[in-house]
C-alpha cells in the first residue's frame, strides 16, 4: 500500500491524502490496497486495508467515514462517528480526527478545506455528479457549517484525463443542457472525431461559479487510466475492481 499526501495551495494543518494500489498483482483487480467494501472485494481484505490505513495516518479505527456512492449529489453531514451515513456522493464535517473520504476509479475525487473555521469536505464526481454540480453543493454544505467560499481551498486527486475520457455525443448534449460551457471542457479528437470531456475543468467551473478563487484550487494532474498499475481504473481494469480512496481529516 502507498499513501500520497495532497497539498492545498494555502497550507493549513488538515491531512489530505490519496491511496495508491501499492505492489499490485496484475491478475487481481482488487490488489493490493482496496478500502471500498461494495465493489465485490472480500470484506476481510477491505477491513484489513482500512485498519492499516487508519493506523498509518494516525486516526482511531472506526474514524474513517465513507459512504455508498451512487452518482448522485447528496452530501452527508458527518456530525458523529459509529453510524452509517448510507448513500451519498460527498461528505462534510468539522469534527477533528475524523477522516472523510471518497472512492474513485477514474471519477474525480475532490477535497475541500476552510482552515479558518476548520471545515472539510470530500466529493466524488463522475460525469453525472460533475454535470449536476456536486462540487458546488459540497461547498454549500460546508458553508452551512461556517465555511466561506472565498476561503475554501480545493485539491483534486487522480482521475481520468481528458485524452482518455471519450464520451458519446449524448453526454455532451446533457452537459450543454445543464448550462456548462463547451469551451475548455469539451474537446473533439481530430483523428477519431469523438468527443472528450475534461472532468477536472468542469468541476473547476462549478468551484469558481460558487465563489471560490482560482488560486485556491490545486490539480494533481495524474490520470488513473494512464497509470492502472498505480491507481485503480474502471476503464482499464473493469468496474469489478478496487477503488482509490481520497480523504481528509482535521488534526
Ligand atoms: Zn489518461
JSON list of C-alpha atoms and ligand atoms in Angstrom, two decimals:
[
{"chain": "A", "resi": 1, "resn": "UNK", "atom": "CA", "xyz": [0.00, 0.00, 0.00]},
{"chain": "A", "resi": 2, "resn": "UNK", "atom": "CA", "xyz": [1.03, 3.56, -0.56]},
{"chain": "A", "resi": 3, "resn": "UNK", "atom": "CA", "xyz": [-0.44, 6.82, 0.70]},
{"chain": "A", "resi": 4, "resn": "UNK", "atom": "CA", "xyz": [0.28, 10.09, -1.08]},
{"chain": "A", "resi": 5, "resn": "UNK", "atom": "CA", "xyz": [-0.12, 13.38, 0.72]},
{"chain": "A", "resi": 6, "resn": "UNK", "atom": "CA", "xyz": [-2.09, 16.02, -1.16]},
{"chain": "A", "resi": 7, "resn": "UNK", "atom": "CA", "xyz": [-1.29, 19.65, -0.53]},
{"chain": "A", "resi": 8, "resn": "UNK", "atom": "CA", "xyz": [-3.58, 22.68, -0.54]},
{"chain": "A", "resi": 9, "resn": "UNK", "atom": "CA", "xyz": [-2.22, 25.88, -2.03]},
{"chain": "A", "resi": 10, "resn": "UNK", "atom": "CA", "xyz": [-2.78, 27.84, 1.17]},
{"chain": "A", "resi": 11, "resn": "UNK", "atom": "CA", "xyz": [-1.48, 25.26, 3.63]},
{"chain": "A", "resi": 12, "resn": "UNK", "atom": "CA", "xyz": [-3.15, 24.50, 6.92]},
{"chain": "A", "resi": 13, "resn": "UNK", "atom": "CA", "xyz": [-2.91, 21.55, 9.27]},
{"chain": "A", "resi": 14, "resn": "UNK", "atom": "CA", "xyz": [-5.53, 19.29, 7.68]},
{"chain": "A", "resi": 15, "resn": "UNK", "atom": "CA", "xyz": [-4.16, 15.95, 6.48]},
{"chain": "A", "resi": 16, "resn": "UNK", "atom": "CA", "xyz": [-5.20, 15.22, 2.89]},
{"chain": "A", "resi": 17, "resn": "UNK", "atom": "CA", "xyz": [-4.27, 12.04, 1.09]},
{"chain": "A", "resi": 18, "resn": "UNK", "atom": "CA", "xyz": [-4.97, 9.61, -1.71]},
{"chain": "A", "resi": 19, "resn": "UNK", "atom": "CA", "xyz": [-4.18, 5.91, -1.74]},
{"chain": "A", "resi": 20, "resn": "UNK", "atom": "CA", "xyz": [-2.28, 4.01, -4.40]},
{"chain": "A", "resi": 21, "resn": "UNK", "atom": "CA", "xyz": [-2.68, 0.33, -5.20]},
{"chain": "A", "resi": 22, "resn": "UNK", "atom": "CA", "xyz": [0.78, -0.46, -3.90]},
{"chain": "A", "resi": 23, "resn": "UNK", "atom": "CA", "xyz": [2.51, -3.61, -5.13]},
{"chain": "A", "resi": 24, "resn": "UNK", "atom": "CA", "xyz": [-0.37, -4.70, -7.33]},
{"chain": "A", "resi": 25, "resn": "UNK", "atom": "CA", "xyz": [-0.82, -8.27, -8.52]},
{"chain": "A", "resi": 26, "resn": "UNK", "atom": "CA", "xyz": [-1.70, -7.64, -12.18]},
{"chain": "A", "resi": 27, "resn": "UNK", "atom": "CA", "xyz": [-4.08, -10.61, -12.23]},
{"chain": "A", "resi": 28, "resn": "UNK", "atom": "CA", "xyz": [-6.15, -9.32, -9.28]},
{"chain": "A", "resi": 29, "resn": "UNK", "atom": "CA", "xyz": [-8.19, -6.14, -9.90]},
{"chain": "A", "resi": 30, "resn": "UNK", "atom": "CA", "xyz": [-8.57, -5.60, -6.12]},
{"chain": "A", "resi": 31, "resn": "UNK", "atom": "CA", "xyz": [-4.84, -5.81, -5.43]},
{"chain": "A", "resi": 32, "resn": "UNK", "atom": "CA", "xyz": [-3.12, -4.53, -3.48]},
{"chain": "A", "resi": 33, "resn": "UNK", "atom": "CA", "xyz": [-4.84, -1.89, -1.41]},
{"chain": "A", "resi": 34, "resn": "UNK", "atom": "CA", "xyz": [-8.62, -1.50, -1.61]},
{"chain": "A", "resi": 35, "resn": "UNK", "atom": "CA", "xyz": [-10.68, 0.16, 1.15]},
{"chain": "A", "resi": 36, "resn": "UNK", "atom": "CA", "xyz": [-14.02, 0.02, -0.69]},
{"chain": "A", "resi": 37, "resn": "UNK", "atom": "CA", "xyz": [-16.44, -2.61, 0.61]},
{"chain": "A", "resi": 38, "resn": "UNK", "atom": "CA", "xyz": [-19.17, -2.53, -2.04]},
{"chain": "A", "resi": 39, "resn": "UNK", "atom": "CA", "xyz": [-17.37, -3.35, -5.27]},
{"chain": "A", "resi": 40, "resn": "UNK", "atom": "CA", "xyz": [-17.04, -7.11, -4.98]},
{"chain": "A", "resi": 41, "resn": "UNK", "atom": "CA", "xyz": [-13.86, -7.44, -2.95]},
{"chain": "A", "resi": 42, "resn": "UNK", "atom": "CA", "xyz": [-13.69, -9.76, 0.06]},
{"chain": "A", "resi": 43, "resn": "UNK", "atom": "CA", "xyz": [-14.77, -7.99, 3.25]},
{"chain": "A", "resi": 44, "resn": "UNK", "atom": "CA", "xyz": [-11.79, -9.39, 5.17]},
{"chain": "A", "resi": 45, "resn": "UNK", "atom": "CA", "xyz": [-9.42, -7.77, 2.67]},
{"chain": "A", "resi": 46, "resn": "UNK", "atom": "CA", "xyz": [-11.28, -4.46, 2.78]},
{"chain": "A", "resi": 47, "resn": "UNK", "atom": "CA", "xyz": [-11.36, -4.42, 6.60]},
{"chain": "A", "resi": 48, "resn": "UNK", "atom": "CA", "xyz": [-7.66, -5.19, 6.79]},
{"chain": "A", "resi": 49, "resn": "UNK", "atom": "CA", "xyz": [-6.84, -2.39, 4.33]},
{"chain": "A", "resi": 50, "resn": "UNK", "atom": "CA", "xyz": [-8.97, 0.12, 6.25]},
{"chain": "A", "resi": 51, "resn": "UNK", "atom": "CA", "xyz": [-7.32, -0.84, 9.54]},
{"chain": "A", "resi": 52, "resn": "UNK", "atom": "CA", "xyz": [-3.86, -0.39, 8.04]},
{"chain": "A", "resi": 53, "resn": "UNK", "atom": "CA", "xyz": [-4.84, 2.97, 6.59]},
{"chain": "A", "resi": 54, "resn": "UNK", "atom": "CA", "xyz": [-6.20, 4.28, 9.92]},
{"chain": "A", "resi": 55, "resn": "UNK", "atom": "CA", "xyz": [-3.04, 3.13, 11.64]},
{"chain": "A", "resi": 56, "resn": "UNK", "atom": "CA", "xyz": [-0.77, 4.74, 9.03]},
{"chain": "A", "resi": 57, "resn": "UNK", "atom": "CA", "xyz": [-2.48, 8.12, 9.02]},
{"chain": "A", "resi": 58, "resn": "UNK", "atom": "CA", "xyz": [-2.91, 8.11, 12.79]},
{"chain": "A", "resi": 59, "resn": "UNK", "atom": "CA", "xyz": [-6.64, 8.11, 13.38]},
{"chain": "A", "resi": 60, "resn": "UNK", "atom": "CA", "xyz": [-8.73, 5.82, 15.55]},
{"chain": "A", "resi": 61, "resn": "UNK", "atom": "CA", "xyz": [-10.15, 2.67, 13.98]},
{"chain": "A", "resi": 62, "resn": "UNK", "atom": "CA", "xyz": [-13.70, 3.48, 13.02]},
{"chain": "A", "resi": 63, "resn": "UNK", "atom": "CA", "xyz": [-12.95, 7.15, 12.42]},
{"chain": "A", "resi": 64, "resn": "UNK", "atom": "CA", "xyz": [-12.65, 6.65, 8.67]},
{"chain": "A", "resi": 65, "resn": "UNK", "atom": "CA", "xyz": [-16.06, 7.59, 7.29]},
{"chain": "A", "resi": 66, "resn": "UNK", "atom": "CA", "xyz": [-17.08, 6.66, 3.77]},
{"chain": "A", "resi": 67, "resn": "UNK", "atom": "CA", "xyz": [-20.48, 6.22, 2.15]},
{"chain": "A", "resi": 68, "resn": "UNK", "atom": "CA", "xyz": [-22.05, 4.11, -0.56]},
{"chain": "A", "resi": 69, "resn": "UNK", "atom": "CA", "xyz": [-21.65, 6.27, -3.63]},
{"chain": "A", "resi": 70, "resn": "UNK", "atom": "CA", "xyz": [-24.42, 6.32, -6.21]},
{"chain": "A", "resi": 71, "resn": "UNK", "atom": "CA", "xyz": [-23.50, 9.05, -8.74]},
{"chain": "A", "resi": 72, "resn": "UNK", "atom": "CA", "xyz": [-25.99, 11.43, -7.13]},
{"chain": "A", "resi": 73, "resn": "UNK", "atom": "CA", "xyz": [-25.50, 14.79, -5.43]},
{"chain": "A", "resi": 74, "resn": "UNK", "atom": "CA", "xyz": [-26.37, 14.07, -1.79]},
{"chain": "A", "resi": 75, "resn": "UNK", "atom": "CA", "xyz": [-23.91, 15.47, 0.74]},
{"chain": "A", "resi": 76, "resn": "UNK", "atom": "CA", "xyz": [-23.65, 13.63, 4.06]},
{"chain": "A", "resi": 77, "resn": "UNK", "atom": "CA", "xyz": [-23.00, 15.84, 7.09]},
{"chain": "A", "resi": 78, "resn": "UNK", "atom": "CA", "xyz": [-20.76, 13.82, 9.41]},
{"chain": "A", "resi": 79, "resn": "UNK", "atom": "CA", "xyz": [-21.59, 15.02, 12.93]},
{"chain": "A", "resi": 80, "resn": "UNK", "atom": "CA", "xyz": [-20.90, 11.77, 14.78]},
{"chain": "A", "resi": 81, "resn": "UNK", "atom": "CA", "xyz": [-18.99, 8.55, 14.31]},
{"chain": "A", "resi": 82, "resn": "UNK", "atom": "CA", "xyz": [-20.20, 5.00, 14.60]},
{"chain": "A", "resi": 83, "resn": "UNK", "atom": "CA", "xyz": [-23.23, 5.34, 12.38]},
{"chain": "A", "resi": 84, "resn": "UNK", "atom": "CA", "xyz": [-23.94, 4.50, 8.75]},
{"chain": "A", "resi": 85, "resn": "UNK", "atom": "CA", "xyz": [-24.42, 7.55, 6.57]},
{"chain": "A", "resi": 86, "resn": "UNK", "atom": "CA", "xyz": [-25.97, 5.46, 3.81]},
{"chain": "A", "resi": 87, "resn": "UNK", "atom": "CA", "xyz": [-25.89, 6.66, 0.23]},
{"chain": "A", "resi": 88, "resn": "UNK", "atom": "CA", "xyz": [-24.28, 9.94, -0.78]},
{"chain": "A", "resi": 89, "resn": "UNK", "atom": "CA", "xyz": [-21.51, 11.20, -3.03]},
{"chain": "A", "resi": 90, "resn": "UNK", "atom": "CA", "xyz": [-19.92, 13.80, -0.80]},
{"chain": "A", "resi": 91, "resn": "UNK", "atom": "CA", "xyz": [-19.25, 14.29, 2.90]},
{"chain": "A", "resi": 92, "resn": "UNK", "atom": "CA", "xyz": [-18.52, 17.32, 5.05]},
{"chain": "A", "resi": 93, "resn": "UNK", "atom": "CA", "xyz": [-17.52, 17.64, 8.68]},
{"chain": "A", "resi": 94, "resn": "UNK", "atom": "CA", "xyz": [-15.99, 19.87, 11.31]},
{"chain": "A", "resi": 95, "resn": "UNK", "atom": "CA", "xyz": [-15.05, 17.03, 13.66]},
{"chain": "A", "resi": 96, "resn": "UNK", "atom": "CA", "xyz": [-11.36, 16.66, 14.49]},
{"chain": "A", "resi": 97, "resn": "UNK", "atom": "CA", "xyz": [-9.67, 13.31, 13.99]},
{"chain": "A", "resi": 98, "resn": "UNK", "atom": "CA", "xyz": [-12.44, 12.01, 11.75]},
{"chain": "A", "resi": 99, "resn": "UNK", "atom": "CA", "xyz": [-11.40, 11.24, 8.19]},
{"chain": "A", "resi": 100, "resn": "UNK", "atom": "CA", "xyz": [-13.96, 11.59, 5.42]},
{"chain": "A", "resi": 101, "resn": "UNK", "atom": "CA", "xyz": [-13.16, 10.04, 2.07]},
{"chain": "A", "resi": 102, "resn": "UNK", "atom": "CA", "xyz": [-14.48, 9.14, -1.35]},
{"chain": "A", "resi": 103, "resn": "UNK", "atom": "CA", "xyz": [-13.80, 6.17, -3.61]},
{"chain": "A", "resi": 104, "resn": "UNK", "atom": "CA", "xyz": [-12.94, 6.59, -7.25]},
{"chain": "A", "resi": 105, "resn": "UNK", "atom": "CA", "xyz": [-11.55, 4.61, -10.16]},
{"chain": "A", "resi": 106, "resn": "UNK", "atom": "CA", "xyz": [-11.44, 7.20, -12.99]},
{"chain": "A", "resi": 107, "resn": "UNK", "atom": "CA", "xyz": [-14.11, 9.50, -11.48]},
{"chain": "A", "resi": 108, "resn": "UNK", "atom": "CA", "xyz": [-12.92, 12.76, -9.94]},
{"chain": "A", "resi": 109, "resn": "UNK", "atom": "CA", "xyz": [-12.13, 12.93, -6.20]},
{"chain": "A", "resi": 110, "resn": "UNK", "atom": "CA", "xyz": [-12.08, 16.40, -4.67]},
{"chain": "A", "resi": 111, "resn": "UNK", "atom": "CA", "xyz": [-11.11, 17.56, -1.19]},
{"chain": "A", "resi": 112, "resn": "UNK", "atom": "CA", "xyz": [-12.14, 20.90, 0.31]},
{"chain": "A", "resi": 113, "resn": "UNK", "atom": "CA", "xyz": [-10.84, 22.81, 3.32]},
{"chain": "A", "resi": 114, "resn": "UNK", "atom": "CA", "xyz": [-11.61, 26.07, 5.09]},
{"chain": "A", "resi": 115, "resn": "UNK", "atom": "CA", "xyz": [-8.72, 26.30, 7.50]},
{"chain": "A", "resi": 116, "resn": "UNK", "atom": "CA", "xyz": [-10.05, 29.37, 9.31]},
{"chain": "A", "resi": 117, "resn": "UNK", "atom": "CA", "xyz": [-13.13, 27.64, 10.68]},
{"chain": "A", "resi": 118, "resn": "UNK", "atom": "CA", "xyz": [-11.93, 24.03, 10.42]},
{"chain": "A", "resi": 119, "resn": "UNK", "atom": "CA", "xyz": [-14.47, 22.63, 7.98]},
{"chain": "A", "resi": 120, "resn": "UNK", "atom": "CA", "xyz": [-13.62, 19.98, 5.40]},
{"chain": "A", "resi": 121, "resn": "UNK", "atom": "CA", "xyz": [-15.33, 18.24, 2.51]},
{"chain": "A", "resi": 122, "resn": "UNK", "atom": "CA", "xyz": [-14.76, 15.30, 0.17]},
{"chain": "A", "resi": 123, "resn": "UNK", "atom": "CA", "xyz": [-16.68, 14.72, -3.05]},
{"chain": "A", "resi": 124, "resn": "UNK", "atom": "CA", "xyz": [-16.86, 12.11, -5.78]},
{"chain": "A", "resi": 125, "resn": "UNK", "atom": "CA", "xyz": [-17.81, 13.22, -9.27]},
{"chain": "A", "resi": 126, "resn": "UNK", "atom": "CA", "xyz": [-18.27, 11.02, -12.28]},
{"chain": "A", "resi": 127, "resn": "UNK", "atom": "CA", "xyz": [-19.75, 12.68, -15.33]},
{"chain": "A", "resi": 128, "resn": "UNK", "atom": "CA", "xyz": [-23.22, 12.77, -13.76]},
{"chain": "A", "resi": 129, "resn": "UNK", "atom": "CA", "xyz": [-22.10, 14.33, -10.47]},
{"chain": "A", "resi": 130, "resn": "UNK", "atom": "CA", "xyz": [-19.87, 16.71, -12.38]},
{"chain": "A", "resi": 131, "resn": "UNK", "atom": "CA", "xyz": [-22.72, 17.77, -14.62]},
{"chain": "A", "resi": 132, "resn": "UNK", "atom": "CA", "xyz": [-25.03, 18.24, -11.63]},
{"chain": "A", "resi": 133, "resn": "UNK", "atom": "CA", "xyz": [-22.58, 20.45, -9.76]},
{"chain": "A", "resi": 134, "resn": "UNK", "atom": "CA", "xyz": [-21.70, 18.28, -6.77]},
{"chain": "A", "resi": 135, "resn": "UNK", "atom": "CA", "xyz": [-18.56, 20.40, -6.27]},
{"chain": "A", "resi": 136, "resn": "UNK", "atom": "CA", "xyz": [-20.66, 23.50, -5.59]},
{"chain": "A", "resi": 137, "resn": "UNK", "atom": "CA", "xyz": [-23.16, 21.52, -3.50]},
{"chain": "A", "resi": 138, "resn": "UNK", "atom": "CA", "xyz": [-20.34, 20.28, -1.29]},
{"chain": "A", "resi": 139, "resn": "UNK", "atom": "CA", "xyz": [-19.06, 23.82, -0.77]},
{"chain": "A", "resi": 140, "resn": "UNK", "atom": "CA", "xyz": [-22.62, 24.95, 0.04]},
{"chain": "A", "resi": 141, "resn": "UNK", "atom": "CA", "xyz": [-22.87, 22.22, 2.70]},
{"chain": "A", "resi": 142, "resn": "UNK", "atom": "CA", "xyz": [-19.56, 23.38, 4.16]},
{"chain": "A", "resi": 143, "resn": "UNK", "atom": "CA", "xyz": [-20.88, 26.94, 4.28]},
{"chain": "A", "resi": 144, "resn": "UNK", "atom": "CA", "xyz": [-23.78, 25.74, 6.44]},
{"chain": "A", "resi": 145, "resn": "UNK", "atom": "CA", "xyz": [-21.06, 24.69, 8.91]},
{"chain": "A", "resi": 146, "resn": "UNK", "atom": "CA", "xyz": [-19.49, 28.14, 8.81]},
{"chain": "A", "resi": 147, "resn": "UNK", "atom": "CA", "xyz": [-17.14, 27.98, 5.83]},
{"chain": "A", "resi": 148, "resn": "UNK", "atom": "CA", "xyz": [-16.94, 30.76, 3.24]},
{"chain": "A", "resi": 149, "resn": "UNK", "atom": "CA", "xyz": [-16.33, 30.09, -0.49]},
{"chain": "A", "resi": 150, "resn": "UNK", "atom": "CA", "xyz": [-13.58, 32.72, -0.74]},
{"chain": "A", "resi": 151, "resn": "UNK", "atom": "CA", "xyz": [-11.61, 30.84, 1.92]},
{"chain": "A", "resi": 152, "resn": "UNK", "atom": "CA", "xyz": [-12.28, 27.29, 0.72]},
{"chain": "A", "resi": 153, "resn": "UNK", "atom": "CA", "xyz": [-9.28, 25.53, -0.75]},
{"chain": "A", "resi": 154, "resn": "UNK", "atom": "CA", "xyz": [-9.63, 22.51, -3.02]},
{"chain": "A", "resi": 155, "resn": "UNK", "atom": "CA", "xyz": [-7.35, 19.79, -4.28]},
{"chain": "A", "resi": 156, "resn": "UNK", "atom": "CA", "xyz": [-8.12, 17.18, -6.91]},
{"chain": "A", "resi": 157, "resn": "UNK", "atom": "CA", "xyz": [-6.99, 13.59, -6.55]},
{"chain": "A", "resi": 158, "resn": "UNK", "atom": "CA", "xyz": [-6.07, 11.37, -9.51]},
{"chain": "A", "resi": 159, "resn": "UNK", "atom": "CA", "xyz": [-8.80, 10.86, -12.13]},
{"chain": "A", "resi": 160, "resn": "UNK", "atom": "CA", "xyz": [-9.22, 10.07, -15.81]},
{"chain": "A", "resi": 161, "resn": "UNK", "atom": "CA", "xyz": [-7.57, 12.62, -18.10]},
{"chain": "A", "resi": 162, "resn": "UNK", "atom": "CA", "xyz": [-9.40, 14.28, -20.93]},
{"chain": "A", "resi": 163, "resn": "UNK", "atom": "CA", "xyz": [-7.48, 12.34, -23.59]},
{"chain": "A", "resi": 164, "resn": "UNK", "atom": "CA", "xyz": [-8.69, 9.09, -22.00]},
{"chain": "A", "resi": 165, "resn": "UNK", "atom": "CA", "xyz": [-12.25, 10.26, -21.31]},
{"chain": "A", "resi": 166, "resn": "UNK", "atom": "CA", "xyz": [-14.06, 9.71, -24.56]},
{"chain": "A", "resi": 167, "resn": "UNK", "atom": "CA", "xyz": [-17.83, 10.16, -24.35]},
{"chain": "A", "resi": 168, "resn": "UNK", "atom": "CA", "xyz": [-20.84, 9.86, -26.63]},
{"chain": "A", "resi": 169, "resn": "UNK", "atom": "CA", "xyz": [-22.39, 13.00, -28.09]},
{"chain": "A", "resi": 170, "resn": "UNK", "atom": "CA", "xyz": [-25.46, 12.47, -25.87]},
{"chain": "A", "resi": 171, "resn": "UNK", "atom": "CA", "xyz": [-23.26, 13.15, -22.81]},
{"chain": "A", "resi": 172, "resn": "UNK", "atom": "CA", "xyz": [-22.03, 16.39, -24.36]},
{"chain": "A", "resi": 173, "resn": "UNK", "atom": "CA", "xyz": [-25.64, 17.39, -25.06]},
{"chain": "A", "resi": 174, "resn": "UNK", "atom": "CA", "xyz": [-26.59, 16.84, -21.42]},
{"chain": "A", "resi": 175, "resn": "UNK", "atom": "CA", "xyz": [-23.62, 18.92, -20.25]},
{"chain": "A", "resi": 176, "resn": "UNK", "atom": "CA", "xyz": [-24.69, 21.78, -22.50]},
{"chain": "A", "resi": 177, "resn": "UNK", "atom": "CA", "xyz": [-28.33, 21.48, -21.38]},
{"chain": "A", "resi": 178, "resn": "UNK", "atom": "CA", "xyz": [-27.13, 21.97, -17.79]},
{"chain": "A", "resi": 179, "resn": "UNK", "atom": "CA", "xyz": [-25.51, 25.21, -18.82]},
{"chain": "A", "resi": 180, "resn": "UNK", "atom": "CA", "xyz": [-21.88, 24.10, -18.72]},
{"chain": "A", "resi": 181, "resn": "UNK", "atom": "CA", "xyz": [-19.78, 25.87, -21.33]},
{"chain": "A", "resi": 182, "resn": "UNK", "atom": "CA", "xyz": [-18.18, 23.66, -24.00]},
{"chain": "A", "resi": 183, "resn": "UNK", "atom": "CA", "xyz": [-15.20, 25.99, -24.13]},
{"chain": "A", "resi": 184, "resn": "UNK", "atom": "CA", "xyz": [-12.35, 24.47, -22.11]},
{"chain": "A", "resi": 185, "resn": "UNK", "atom": "CA", "xyz": [-14.45, 21.45, -21.12]},
{"chain": "A", "resi": 186, "resn": "UNK", "atom": "CA", "xyz": [-15.47, 19.60, -24.30]},
{"chain": "A", "resi": 187, "resn": "UNK", "atom": "CA", "xyz": [-12.88, 18.59, -26.87]},
{"chain": "A", "resi": 188, "resn": "UNK", "atom": "CA", "xyz": [-13.02, 16.74, -30.17]},
{"chain": "A", "resi": 189, "resn": "UNK", "atom": "CA", "xyz": [-10.37, 14.16, -31.04]},
{"chain": "A", "resi": 190, "resn": "UNK", "atom": "CA", "xyz": [-9.34, 15.18, -34.55]},
{"chain": "A", "resi": 191, "resn": "UNK", "atom": "CA", "xyz": [-8.37, 11.63, -35.52]},
{"chain": "A", "resi": 192, "resn": "UNK", "atom": "CA", "xyz": [-11.41, 9.73, -34.21]},
{"chain": "A", "resi": 193, "resn": "UNK", "atom": "CA", "xyz": [-13.91, 12.58, -34.32]},
{"chain": "A", "resi": 194, "resn": "UNK", "atom": "CA", "xyz": [-15.09, 11.52, -30.84]},
{"chain": "A", "resi": 195, "resn": "UNK", "atom": "CA", "xyz": [-15.99, 13.93, -28.06]},
{"chain": "A", "resi": 196, "resn": "UNK", "atom": "CA", "xyz": [-13.88, 14.11, -24.91]},
{"chain": "A", "resi": 197, "resn": "UNK", "atom": "CA", "xyz": [-14.73, 15.83, -21.64]},
{"chain": "A", "resi": 198, "resn": "UNK", "atom": "CA", "xyz": [-12.27, 17.36, -19.20]},
{"chain": "A", "resi": 199, "resn": "UNK", "atom": "CA", "xyz": [-13.96, 16.45, -15.91]},
{"chain": "A", "resi": 200, "resn": "UNK", "atom": "CA", "xyz": [-11.48, 18.39, -13.79]},
{"chain": "A", "resi": 201, "resn": "UNK", "atom": "CA", "xyz": [-12.10, 21.55, -15.81]},
{"chain": "A", "resi": 202, "resn": "UNK", "atom": "CA", "xyz": [-15.86, 21.06, -15.46]},
{"chain": "A", "resi": 203, "resn": "UNK", "atom": "CA", "xyz": [-15.62, 20.70, -11.67]},
{"chain": "A", "resi": 204, "resn": "UNK", "atom": "CA", "xyz": [-13.32, 23.71, -11.53]},
{"chain": "A", "resi": 205, "resn": "UNK", "atom": "CA", "xyz": [-16.06, 25.64, -13.39]},
{"chain": "A", "resi": 206, "resn": "UNK", "atom": "CA", "xyz": [-18.51, 24.85, -10.57]},
{"chain": "A", "resi": 207, "resn": "UNK", "atom": "CA", "xyz": [-15.97, 25.79, -7.90]},
{"chain": "A", "resi": 208, "resn": "UNK", "atom": "CA", "xyz": [-15.35, 29.19, -9.45]},
{"chain": "A", "resi": 209, "resn": "UNK", "atom": "CA", "xyz": [-19.07, 29.62, -10.02]},
{"chain": "A", "resi": 210, "resn": "UNK", "atom": "CA", "xyz": [-19.82, 29.27, -6.31]},
{"chain": "A", "resi": 211, "resn": "UNK", "atom": "CA", "xyz": [-17.31, 31.92, -5.32]},
{"chain": "A", "resi": 212, "resn": "UNK", "atom": "CA", "xyz": [-14.07, 30.02, -4.84]},
{"chain": "A", "resi": 213, "resn": "UNK", "atom": "CA", "xyz": [-10.83, 31.57, -6.04]},
{"chain": "A", "resi": 214, "resn": "UNK", "atom": "CA", "xyz": [-8.62, 30.16, -8.78]},
{"chain": "A", "resi": 215, "resn": "UNK", "atom": "CA", "xyz": [-5.55, 30.41, -6.57]},
{"chain": "A", "resi": 216, "resn": "UNK", "atom": "CA", "xyz": [-7.16, 28.11, -4.01]},
{"chain": "A", "resi": 217, "resn": "UNK", "atom": "CA", "xyz": [-7.58, 25.20, -6.44]},
{"chain": "A", "resi": 218, "resn": "UNK", "atom": "CA", "xyz": [-4.83, 22.62, -6.95]},
{"chain": "A", "resi": 219, "resn": "UNK", "atom": "CA", "xyz": [-4.83, 19.90, -9.60]},
{"chain": "A", "resi": 220, "resn": "UNK", "atom": "CA", "xyz": [-2.91, 16.66, -9.25]},
{"chain": "A", "resi": 221, "resn": "UNK", "atom": "CA", "xyz": [-2.60, 16.06, -12.98]},
{"chain": "A", "resi": 222, "resn": "UNK", "atom": "CA", "xyz": [-2.42, 12.29, -12.55]},
{"chain": "A", "resi": 223, "resn": "UNK", "atom": "CA", "xyz": [-4.55, 10.05, -14.78]},
{"chain": "A", "resi": 224, "resn": "UNK", "atom": "CA", "xyz": [-5.87, 6.79, -13.35]},
{"chain": "A", "resi": 225, "resn": "UNK", "atom": "CA", "xyz": [-6.42, 5.12, -16.72]},
{"chain": "A", "resi": 226, "resn": "UNK", "atom": "CA", "xyz": [-2.93, 6.06, -17.93]},
{"chain": "A", "resi": 227, "resn": "UNK", "atom": "CA", "xyz": [-1.49, 4.50, -14.74]},
{"chain": "A", "resi": 228, "resn": "UNK", "atom": "CA", "xyz": [-3.52, 1.34, -13.96]},
{"chain": "A", "resi": 229, "resn": "UNK", "atom": "CA", "xyz": [-0.70, -0.39, -12.09]},
{"chain": "A", "resi": 230, "resn": "UNK", "atom": "CA", "xyz": [-0.53, 2.58, -9.74]},
{"chain": "A", "resi": 231, "resn": "UNK", "atom": "CA", "xyz": [-4.20, 3.53, -9.43]},
{"chain": "A", "resi": 232, "resn": "UNK", "atom": "CA", "xyz": [-7.44, 1.61, -9.80]},
{"chain": "A", "resi": 233, "resn": "UNK", "atom": "CA", "xyz": [-9.11, 2.48, -13.10]},
{"chain": "A", "resi": 234, "resn": "UNK", "atom": "CA", "xyz": [-12.55, 1.19, -14.04]},
{"chain": "A", "resi": 235, "resn": "UNK", "atom": "CA", "xyz": [-11.89, 1.77, -17.72]},
{"chain": "A", "resi": 236, "resn": "UNK", "atom": "CA", "xyz": [-8.57, -0.08, -17.57]},
{"chain": "A", "resi": 237, "resn": "UNK", "atom": "CA", "xyz": [-9.47, -2.86, -15.09]},
{"chain": "A", "resi": 238, "resn": "UNK", "atom": "CA", "xyz": [-13.27, -3.15, -15.39]},
{"chain": "A", "resi": 239, "resn": "UNK", "atom": "CA", "xyz": [-15.89, -1.96, -12.86]},
{"chain": "A", "resi": 240, "resn": "UNK", "atom": "CA", "xyz": [-15.28, -5.08, -10.74]},
{"chain": "A", "resi": 241, "resn": "UNK", "atom": "CA", "xyz": [-12.07, -3.67, -9.36]},
{"chain": "A", "resi": 242, "resn": "UNK", "atom": "CA", "xyz": [-10.82, -1.78, -6.33]},
{"chain": "A", "resi": 243, "resn": "UNK", "atom": "CA", "xyz": [-11.13, 1.91, -5.71]},
{"chain": "A", "resi": 244, "resn": "UNK", "atom": "CA", "xyz": [-8.67, 4.64, -4.80]},
{"chain": "A", "resi": 245, "resn": "UNK", "atom": "CA", "xyz": [-9.56, 6.40, -1.56]},
{"chain": "A", "resi": 246, "resn": "UNK", "atom": "CA", "xyz": [-9.05, 10.14, -1.37]},
{"chain": "A", "resi": 247, "resn": "UNK", "atom": "CA", "xyz": [-9.65, 11.57, 2.06]},
{"chain": "A", "resi": 248, "resn": "UNK", "atom": "CA", "xyz": [-9.00, 14.29, 4.57]},
{"chain": "A", "resi": 249, "resn": "UNK", "atom": "CA", "xyz": [-9.13, 14.89, 8.31]},
{"chain": "A", "resi": 250, "resn": "UNK", "atom": "CA", "xyz": [-8.67, 17.76, 10.69]},
{"chain": "A", "resi": 251, "resn": "UNK", "atom": "CA", "xyz": [-5.98, 17.42, 13.32]},
{"chain": "B", "resi": 1, "resn": "LIG", "atom": "ZN1", "xyz": [-5.20, 9.30, -19.30]}
]
